[in-house]
């Protein structure tokens, strides 16, 4: 039995429950690809799953290998896969948890080729965060050029892609962030950055076509006040409550990101054309996944945290 390293959990808890283990290398089935992982991204969902706070992952599903997106090199393709060959540099988001490991199997439909101008470590930071931003803005928010959008949580993994996608679309972008992230968010293309500790976004934003809510707390409910009639509030956190007078005549959406290779190709194309970039905050080796998760949860990172997989 060929084995690989993987970071797994057998029970929910703090980062001490993460274990480095040796498990069997998976085999690609029909329509699937086996990838030798170069790097895996760390997302808030990873520590929420570990804490038992992400309901789709239940106790009876344990043990699991954590990690939802990665970059790497194609090792083997299953039957029926014509779009990738051994040696291709690829990235993608698996439809579950599997990526804090040396290898992962992924549906070919969920995979895309990494743009030539992007190294594999930075590429790992893209799939889940960028696809979430894309789906929030365009699939659920239907953002058009010239519209006004507010992005709450603009400096984080999802937010820093959302600002760039919205600016590239030609929207007028308002964005909240802490004072120390102002310059970073401005560099992403935001027209107006609102330091949430010293300014209320309600004093700056009005008649918004769309609000993207990426931050917990009262910001989601306060967003209703700045939307125009018929405007839309999209949240990645929870379904917005609508029991307020200022929600009347406005729309809301909550969604869970879906993997899509086709969408990731579009994002790769924007990155190849240098219209969009990814910001890496810090990398940790795979064996330090616990520190990486604690860092992401506690540090208000700019951009993304990534685990490097040494092989
Ligand atoms: N539904 C889905 O499918 C889906 C997909 C991806 C992510 N998500 C969720 O979306 C959220 C954002 O994800 P992410 O990857 O972007 O997370 P992240 O990288 O940790 O970023 C979080 C952002 O929140 C801001 N923030 C933290 N505390 C704040 C506060 N008290 N007030 C205002 N802003 C605050 C941070 O900015 P500052 O440093 O400026 O404070 C940072 O920009 C997470 O909860 C994640 O679980 C859901």
Coordinates of C-alpha atoms and ligand atoms in Angstrom, one line a residue:
X1 CA 0.0 0.0 0.0
X2 CA 1.5 3.4 -1.1
X3 CA 1.1 5.9 1.7
X4 CA 1.2 9.7 2.1
X5 CA 1.2 12.3 4.9
X6 CA -2.1 13.9 5.8
X7 CA -3.4 16.2 8.5
X8 CA -6.5 14.6 10.0
X9 CA -9.1 15.0 12.8
X10 CA -10.8 12.1 14.6
X11 CA -12.8 14.4 16.9
X12 CA -13.8 18.1 17.0
X13 CA -11.9 20.5 19.2
X14 CA -9.2 23.1 19.4
X15 CA -6.1 23.0 17.0
X16 CA -4.6 20.3 19.3
X17 CA -6.9 17.7 17.6
X18 CA -5.0 18.0 14.3
X19 CA -2.8 15.0 13.7
X20 CA -0.1 14.3 11.1
X21 CA -0.8 10.7 9.9
X22 CA 0.2 8.3 7.2
X23 CA -2.7 7.1 5.1
X24 CA -3.3 5.4 1.8
X25 CA -2.9 7.4 -1.4
X26 CA -6.3 7.7 -3.1
X27 CA -7.0 6.3 -6.6
X28 CA -8.7 8.4 -9.3
X29 CA -12.0 6.9 -10.5
X30 CA -13.8 7.7 -13.8
X31 CA -13.7 11.5 -14.5
X32 CA -11.2 12.1 -11.6
X33 CA -7.6 13.3 -11.4
X34 CA -4.9 12.4 -8.8
X35 CA -2.8 15.5 -8.0
X36 CA 0.5 15.6 -6.2
X37 CA -0.1 18.6 -3.9
X38 CA 2.4 21.5 -3.8
X39 CA 0.4 23.7 -1.4
X40 CA -3.0 23.8 0.3
X41 CA -4.9 26.9 1.4
X42 CA -6.2 27.5 4.9
X43 CA -9.7 28.8 5.0
X44 CA -11.9 29.8 7.9
X45 CA -14.2 26.8 7.1
X46 CA -11.2 24.5 8.1
X47 CA -11.1 25.7 11.7
X48 CA -15.0 25.9 11.8
X49 CA -15.1 22.2 10.7
X50 CA -12.4 21.3 13.3
X51 CA -14.4 23.1 16.0
X52 CA -17.6 21.2 15.0
X53 CA -19.2 24.5 13.9
X54 CA -19.9 23.8 10.2
X55 CA -23.1 21.7 10.2
X56 CA -22.6 19.9 6.9
X57 CA -19.6 18.1 8.5
X58 CA -21.0 15.8 11.3
X59 CA -19.3 13.7 13.9
X60 CA -20.2 10.4 12.1
X61 CA -18.1 11.6 9.1
X62 CA -14.8 11.6 11.1
X63 CA -12.0 10.9 10.7
X64 CA -11.4 13.3 7.8
X65 CA -8.4 15.0 6.2
X66 CA -9.0 18.7 6.4
X67 CA -8.4 21.2 3.5
X68 CA -10.7 22.3 0.7
X69 CA -8.4 23.7 -2.0
X70 CA -4.9 23.2 -3.3
X71 CA -2.4 23.6 -6.2
X72 CA -0.1 20.9 -7.5
X73 CA 0.9 18.7 -10.5
X74 CA -1.2 16.0 -12.1
X75 CA 0.1 12.6 -11.2
X76 CA -2.5 10.3 -12.8
X77 CA -5.8 10.7 -14.6
X78 CA -8.8 8.4 -14.3
X79 CA -10.6 7.0 -17.4
X80 CA -12.7 9.5 -19.3
X81 CA -10.5 12.5 -18.5
X82 CA -9.3 14.2 -21.7
X83 CA -8.6 17.7 -20.4
X84 CA -5.5 17.1 -18.2
X85 CA -2.3 15.0 -18.6
X86 CA 0.4 13.9 -16.1
X87 CA 2.6 16.9 -15.3
X88 CA 0.0 19.7 -15.8
X89 CA 0.2 22.4 -13.2
X90 CA -3.3 22.6 -11.7
X91 CA -5.4 24.1 -8.9
X92 CA -8.9 23.5 -7.7
X93 CA -11.4 23.1 -4.9
X94 CA -12.5 19.6 -3.9
X95 CA -16.2 19.1 -3.1
X96 CA -15.3 18.2 0.5
X97 CA -12.2 17.9 2.7
X98 CA -9.0 16.3 1.5
X99 CA -6.2 18.8 0.7
X100 CA -3.9 19.0 3.8
X101 CA -2.0 16.0 2.3
X102 CA 0.6 14.9 -0.2
X103 CA -2.0 13.9 -2.8
X104 CA -5.7 14.5 -3.4
X105 CA -8.3 13.2 -5.9
X106 CA -10.5 15.7 -7.5
X107 CA -13.2 15.7 -10.3
X108 CA -11.6 16.9 -13.5
X109 CA -14.6 19.3 -13.8
X110 CA -13.5 21.1 -10.7
X111 CA -9.9 21.6 -11.8
X112 CA -8.1 24.3 -13.9
X113 CA -4.6 24.9 -15.2
X114 CA -2.5 27.4 -13.2
X115 CA -1.6 30.5 -15.2
X116 CA 2.0 30.6 -16.3
X117 CA 2.7 33.8 -14.3
X118 CA 1.6 32.2 -11.0
X119 CA 3.8 30.0 -8.8
X120 CA 2.2 27.0 -7.2
X121 CA 2.4 28.3 -3.7
X122 CA 0.5 31.4 -4.5
X123 CA -1.9 29.4 -6.8
X124 CA -3.0 27.3 -3.8
X125 CA -4.5 30.5 -2.2
X126 CA -6.9 31.1 -5.1
X127 CA -9.6 28.5 -5.7
X128 CA -12.0 28.6 -2.7
X129 CA -11.6 32.3 -1.8
X130 CA -11.7 33.5 -5.4
X131 CA -14.7 31.3 -6.4
X132 CA -16.6 32.5 -3.4
X133 CA -16.0 36.1 -4.3
X134 CA -17.0 35.4 -7.9
X135 CA -20.2 33.6 -7.0
X136 CA -21.2 36.2 -4.5
X137 CA -20.7 39.1 -6.9
X138 CA -21.9 37.6 -10.1
X139 CA -23.9 34.4 -9.6
X140 CA -25.9 35.7 -6.6
X141 CA -25.3 39.4 -6.7
X142 CA -25.6 39.9 -10.5
X143 CA -23.2 42.8 -10.4
X144 CA -23.0 45.0 -13.5
X145 CA -20.6 47.7 -14.6
X146 CA -21.4 51.1 -13.2
X147 CA -23.2 49.7 -10.1
X148 CA -22.3 50.5 -6.5
X149 CA -21.1 47.6 -4.3
X150 CA -20.1 47.5 -0.6
X151 CA -17.7 44.7 0.4
X152 CA -17.6 44.1 4.2
X153 CA -14.3 42.4 5.1
X154 CA -12.4 43.5 2.1
X155 CA -8.8 42.6 3.2
X156 CA -9.4 38.9 3.9
X157 CA -9.2 35.9 1.6
X158 CA -12.5 36.3 -0.1
X159 CA -12.7 40.1 0.3
X160 CA -9.4 40.9 -1.5
X161 CA -10.6 38.9 -4.5
X162 CA -14.1 40.5 -4.4
X163 CA -12.7 44.0 -4.5
X164 CA -10.5 43.2 -7.5
X165 CA -13.3 41.4 -9.4
X166 CA -15.8 44.2 -8.8
X167 CA -13.2 46.9 -9.8
X168 CA -12.3 44.9 -13.0
X169 CA -16.1 44.7 -13.8
X170 CA -16.3 48.5 -13.7
X171 CA -18.3 48.8 -10.5
X172 CA -17.9 51.6 -7.9
X173 CA -16.4 49.7 -5.0
X174 CA -16.8 50.7 -1.3
X175 CA -15.0 48.5 1.2
X176 CA -14.7 48.1 4.9
X177 CA -11.4 47.2 6.7
X178 CA -9.3 48.1 9.6
X179 CA -7.0 51.2 9.5
X180 CA -3.9 49.1 9.0
X181 CA -5.4 47.5 5.8
X182 CA -6.5 50.8 4.2
X183 CA -3.5 51.0 1.8
X184 CA -3.8 47.3 0.8
X185 CA -7.5 47.6 0.0
X186 CA -7.0 50.8 -1.9
X187 CA -4.2 49.0 -4.0
X188 CA -6.8 46.4 -4.9
X189 CA -8.9 49.0 -6.7
X190 CA -11.5 50.1 -4.0
X191 CA -12.8 53.6 -4.7
X192 CA -13.6 54.3 -1.0
X193 CA -12.2 52.4 2.1
X194 CA -14.1 52.7 5.3
X195 CA -12.2 52.0 8.5
X196 CA -14.9 50.2 10.5
X197 CA -13.4 51.2 13.9
X198 CA -13.6 54.9 13.3
X199 CA -16.3 55.4 10.6
X200 CA -19.8 54.0 10.1
X201 CA -20.3 52.6 6.6
X202 CA -23.9 54.0 6.8
X203 CA -22.4 57.5 6.9
X204 CA -20.5 56.9 3.6
X205 CA -22.6 54.4 1.6
X206 CA -26.1 55.0 0.2
X207 CA -28.1 53.6 -2.7
X208 CA -26.0 50.5 -3.0
X209 CA -27.0 48.0 -5.6
X210 CA -25.2 45.2 -3.8
X211 CA -23.6 44.5 -0.4
X212 CA -21.3 41.5 0.1
X213 CA -21.2 40.5 3.8
X214 CA -18.1 38.6 4.8
X215 CA -18.0 39.6 8.5
X216 CA -19.9 38.3 11.4
X217 CA -21.6 40.6 14.0
X218 CA -24.1 43.4 13.4
X219 CA -22.6 44.6 10.0
X220 CA -24.9 42.2 8.1
X221 CA -28.1 43.7 9.6
X222 CA -26.9 47.3 9.3
X223 CA -26.4 46.7 5.6
X224 CA -30.1 46.8 4.8
X225 CA -30.0 50.6 5.5
X226 CA -27.6 51.4 2.7
X227 CA -29.2 49.3 -0.1
X228 CA -31.4 50.9 -2.7
X229 CA -34.9 49.6 -3.2
X230 CA -34.5 46.3 -5.1
X231 CA -30.8 46.0 -4.1
X232 CA -29.3 42.7 -2.9
X233 CA -27.5 41.7 0.3
X234 CA -25.4 38.6 -0.2
X235 CA -23.8 36.8 2.8
X236 CA -21.3 34.0 3.0
X237 CA -22.0 33.7 6.7
X238 CA -25.7 33.2 7.4
X239 CA -29.1 33.9 5.9
X240 CA -29.8 37.6 6.6
X241 CA -32.8 38.1 8.9
X242 CA -35.5 40.1 7.1
X243 CA -37.6 41.2 10.0
X244 CA -36.7 44.9 9.8
X245 CA -38.6 47.7 8.0
X246 CA -35.5 48.7 6.0
X247 CA -35.3 45.1 4.5
X248 CA -38.7 45.7 2.8
X249 CA -38.4 45.6 -1.1
X250 CA -34.8 44.4 -1.0
X251 CA -33.3 41.0 -1.8
X252 CA -31.0 38.6 0.2
X253 CA -29.0 35.6 -0.5
X254 CA -26.9 33.1 1.5
X255 CA -24.9 30.5 -0.3
X256 CA -22.2 27.8 0.0
X257 CA -19.5 28.0 -2.6
X258 CA -19.6 25.3 -5.3
X259 CA -16.5 24.1 -7.1
X260 CA -16.4 24.9 -10.8
X261 CA -13.4 24.3 -13.1
X262 CA -15.0 26.5 -15.8
X263 CA -15.2 29.5 -13.4
X264 CA -11.7 28.9 -12.1
X265 CA -10.5 29.1 -15.7
X266 CA -12.1 32.5 -16.1
X267 CA -10.4 33.6 -12.9
X268 CA -7.0 32.2 -14.2
X269 CA -7.5 34.1 -17.4
X270 CA -7.9 37.4 -15.4
X271 CA -4.7 36.5 -13.4
X272 CA -2.8 35.6 -16.5
X273 CA -3.7 39.1 -17.9
X274 CA -2.6 40.6 -14.5
X275 CA -6.0 42.1 -13.9
X276 CA -6.3 40.2 -10.7
X277 CA -3.6 39.1 -8.2
X278 CA -3.5 37.0 -5.1
X279 CA -2.0 38.3 -1.8
X280 CA -0.2 35.7 0.3
X281 CA 0.0 36.7 3.9
X282 CA 2.1 33.9 5.3
X283 CA 3.0 30.2 4.6
X284 CA 3.5 27.4 7.1
X285 CA 4.8 23.9 6.4
X286 CA 2.0 21.2 6.4
X287 CA 3.2 19.8 9.7
X288 CA 2.4 23.2 11.3
X289 CA -1.2 23.2 10.2
X290 CA -2.4 23.8 13.8
X291 CA -0.4 27.0 14.0
X292 CA -1.6 28.1 10.6
X293 CA -5.3 27.7 11.6
X294 CA -4.7 29.5 14.9
X295 CA -3.0 32.3 13.0
X296 CA -5.8 32.7 10.5
X297 CA -8.4 32.7 13.2
X298 CA -6.7 35.2 15.4
X299 CA -4.6 37.5 13.3
X300 CA -6.8 39.6 10.9
X301 CA -4.6 38.5 8.0
X302 CA -4.3 40.4 4.7
X303 CA -5.0 38.0 1.9
X304 CA -4.4 34.3 2.5
X305 CA -2.6 31.7 4.6
X306 CA -1.1 28.7 2.8
X307 CA 0.4 25.3 3.8
X308 CA 3.4 24.2 1.8
X309 CA 3.6 20.5 1.2
X310 CA 7.2 19.3 0.9
X311 CA 6.5 15.8 -0.6
Ligands
LIG1 N1 -20.5 30.4 2.4 C1 -19.4 30.0 1.8 O1 -19.3 29.1 0.9 C2 -18.1 30.6 2.3 C3 -16.9 30.6 1.5 C4 -15.8 31.2 1.9 C5 -15.8 31.9 3.1 N2 -16.9 31.9 3.9 C6 -16.9 32.7 5.2 O2 -16.8 34.1 4.8 C7 -16.0 34.7 5.9 C8 -14.9 35.4 5.2 O3 -13.9 34.5 4.7 P1 -12.4 34.8 4.4 O4 -11.7 33.7 3.9 O5 -12.4 36.1 3.7 O6 -12.0 35.1 5.9 P2 -10.6 35.9 6.5 O7 -9.6 35.8 5.5 O8 -10.4 35.5 7.8 O9 -11.1 37.5 6.5 C9 -12.0 37.9 7.4 C10 -12.2 39.4 7.2 O10 -13.0 39.9 8.3 C11 -12.5 41.2 8.7 N3 -12.8 41.3 10.2 C12 -12.5 40.5 11.2 N4 -13.0 41.0 12.3 C13 -13.8 42.0 12.0 C14 -14.6 42.9 12.7 N5 -14.8 42.8 14.1 N6 -15.3 43.9 12.1 C15 -15.1 44.1 10.7 N7 -14.3 43.3 10.0 C16 -13.7 42.3 10.6 C17 -11.0 41.1 8.5 O11 -10.5 42.4 8.2 P3 -9.7 43.3 9.2 O12 -8.3 42.7 9.3 O13 -9.6 44.6 8.4 O14 -10.4 43.4 10.5 C18 -10.9 40.2 7.3 O15 -10.9 41.0 6.1 C19 -15.6 33.6 6.9 O16 -16.5 33.6 7.9 C20 -15.8 32.3 6.1 O17 -16.0 31.2 6.9 C21 -18.0 31.3 3.5

